[in-house]
DNA sequence: AGAATAAAAGACCTTTATATCTTTTATTTA
DNA sequence: TAAATAAAAGATATAAAGGTCTTTTATTCT
């Protein structure tokens, strides 16, 4: 459902939400080691997220990434949209452009139920909220 | 969720369930034209489905593909399993091997609800049943 | 100012998914 | 039995996803 890149991105953002801090940003190397994501690829993803204002970057010695107050407020779906787009939530489960509620494909309704359940969750939950859930329960982010 | 190949495969099988017949099998060319699937690729997919006993093939002039009584009884999930495998229904939404109900990832439960809804549908519905639904309502199979 | 640090940018490489082309095999029918 | 038809098989091509490497830019600290 989510691409590998998007899974990496979500874990990265949530990790920063839990661990990072304006006063002590996390470096790419640190993130990639902890989450077991390839280092160079982690860098690329961090760059992309920073450019789209999902995370905040600090250059130079002691630099790295953290989530600003604003960053923490963004719903999970924003991360997904930036990396994968929203086509999963909007298009037919059988790949039919003609599929619609008037002229549905054979799995239209069941696919819709599944995808809208997820969409609702991703829209309604902010990075901060999900990060808090991770801390409260002991959810895992590690492979 | 489903690969392009798997979407093609499902549409192909359902088309054969509706249109094909032991007495007049449908040729690959006919199928690819009707469903707007690339011709050579349709052939490859048909081969794979035939080898795994999801559909039945007839060689030579007037030959083609159709669904036997047995073929019609197979649940939809069998088609998916042969083309894509079942990893979507079995693995973590964030790609974590350590994710489990005891130590879940942050989206574990919501992802589980969505994926199990679909899995249940695909397990419980046979090709024949779904084909009948397509005929009764006027569901589309065409791009 | 200069050295060190770490992100930004862009070119490049590898693997997998998607798709095509060509040759072979099986079957039918004239 | 030969010609025609259509699937089977296998090699090959193309595009997208996943991932790496090198150079540049910004910042900090001595």
Short mmCIF file of C-alpha atoms in Angstrom, two decimals, chain B residues 3-105:
data_model
loop_
_atom_site.label_atom_id
_atom_site.label_comp_id
_atom_site.label_asym_id
_atom_site.label_seq_id
_atom_site.Cartn_x
_atom_site.Cartn_y
_atom_site.Cartn_z
CA UNK B 3 0.15 -4.99 -8.52
CA UNK B 4 -0.79 -3.97 -12.05
CA UNK B 5 -0.27 -7.58 -13.11
CA UNK B 6 -2.65 -8.80 -10.44
CA UNK B 7 -5.34 -6.30 -11.42
CA UNK B 8 -5.01 -7.50 -15.01
CA UNK B 9 -5.23 -11.10 -13.82
CA UNK B 10 -8.37 -10.53 -11.79
CA UNK B 11 -10.12 -8.73 -14.61
CA UNK B 12 -9.08 -11.46 -17.02
CA UNK B 13 -10.39 -14.26 -14.82
CA UNK B 14 -13.67 -12.47 -14.19
CA UNK B 15 -14.07 -11.71 -17.87
CA UNK B 16 -13.58 -15.39 -18.69
CA UNK B 17 -16.04 -16.34 -15.98
CA UNK B 18 -18.67 -14.14 -17.59
CA UNK B 19 -17.91 -14.59 -21.27
CA UNK B 20 -15.96 -17.80 -21.72
CA UNK B 21 -17.30 -21.28 -22.07
CA UNK B 22 -15.83 -24.72 -22.58
CA UNK B 23 -17.49 -24.88 -25.99
CA UNK B 24 -16.14 -21.51 -27.07
CA UNK B 25 -12.92 -20.51 -25.35
CA UNK B 26 -11.74 -16.91 -25.60
CA UNK B 27 -8.42 -16.19 -27.28
CA UNK B 28 -5.74 -14.00 -25.76
CA UNK B 29 -6.18 -11.40 -28.46
CA UNK B 30 -9.90 -11.12 -27.83
CA UNK B 31 -9.35 -10.76 -24.10
CA UNK B 32 -6.64 -8.13 -24.43
CA UNK B 33 -8.68 -6.09 -26.87
CA UNK B 34 -11.83 -6.14 -24.76
CA UNK B 35 -10.11 -5.39 -21.48
CA UNK B 36 -7.50 -3.04 -22.95
CA UNK B 37 -4.56 -4.95 -21.54
CA UNK B 38 -1.34 -5.12 -23.64
CA UNK B 39 -1.64 -8.20 -25.84
CA UNK B 40 1.68 -9.91 -25.18
CA UNK B 41 1.41 -9.28 -21.48
CA UNK B 42 -2.09 -10.72 -21.44
CA UNK B 43 -0.63 -13.87 -22.96
CA UNK B 44 1.99 -14.15 -20.24
CA UNK B 45 -0.60 -13.70 -17.52
CA UNK B 46 -2.94 -16.24 -19.10
CA UNK B 47 -0.07 -18.73 -19.28
CA UNK B 48 0.71 -18.26 -15.62
CA UNK B 49 -2.93 -18.62 -14.58
CA UNK B 50 -3.34 -21.73 -16.69
CA UNK B 51 -0.22 -23.36 -15.28
CA UNK B 52 -1.54 -22.78 -11.76
CA UNK B 53 -4.99 -24.18 -12.61
CA UNK B 54 -6.88 -20.94 -12.17
CA UNK B 55 -8.04 -21.09 -15.78
CA UNK B 56 -8.09 -23.79 -18.45
CA UNK B 57 -6.40 -23.52 -21.83
CA UNK B 58 -7.12 -25.10 -25.20
CA UNK B 59 -4.42 -25.08 -27.87
CA UNK B 60 -4.79 -24.97 -31.60
CA UNK B 61 -7.36 -23.44 -33.93
CA UNK B 62 -10.49 -22.26 -32.14
CA UNK B 63 -8.52 -22.57 -28.92
CA UNK B 64 -8.24 -20.12 -26.07
CA UNK B 65 -9.14 -20.03 -22.41
CA UNK B 66 -12.17 -20.75 -20.29
CA UNK B 67 -13.06 -21.59 -16.70
CA UNK B 68 -13.93 -25.18 -15.80
CA UNK B 69 -16.47 -25.96 -13.09
CA UNK B 70 -13.54 -26.36 -10.72
CA UNK B 71 -11.93 -23.11 -11.82
CA UNK B 72 -15.18 -21.29 -11.09
CA UNK B 73 -15.18 -22.54 -7.53
CA UNK B 74 -11.84 -21.07 -6.55
CA UNK B 75 -11.91 -18.10 -4.20
CA UNK B 76 -10.64 -14.77 -5.46
CA UNK B 77 -7.75 -14.89 -3.04
CA UNK B 78 -6.21 -17.75 -5.02
CA UNK B 79 -5.74 -15.48 -8.02
CA UNK B 80 -4.13 -12.85 -5.83
CA UNK B 81 -1.91 -15.38 -4.09
CA UNK B 82 -0.56 -16.75 -7.36
CA UNK B 83 0.27 -13.37 -8.85
CA UNK B 84 1.25 -11.20 -5.87
CA UNK B 85 1.55 -13.62 -2.96
CA UNK B 86 -0.15 -12.90 0.34
CA UNK B 87 2.46 -10.68 1.96
CA UNK B 88 0.17 -7.66 1.82
CA UNK B 89 -2.29 -9.45 4.07
CA UNK B 90 0.35 -10.75 6.43
CA UNK B 91 2.99 -8.10 6.91
CA UNK B 92 3.32 -4.84 8.79
CA UNK B 93 2.03 -1.66 7.19
CA UNK B 94 5.29 0.10 8.03
CA UNK B 95 7.48 -2.80 6.90
CA UNK B 96 8.63 -3.79 10.37
CA UNK B 97 9.47 -7.45 10.86
CA UNK B 98 9.31 -6.98 14.62
CA UNK B 99 5.74 -5.66 14.51
CA UNK B 100 3.26 -7.97 16.22
CA UNK B 101 0.11 -7.74 18.31
CA UNK B 102 2.27 -7.73 21.45
CA UNK B 103 4.68 -5.15 20.09
CA UNK B 104 2.74 -3.31 17.40
CA UNK B 105 3.80 -0.53 15.08
#
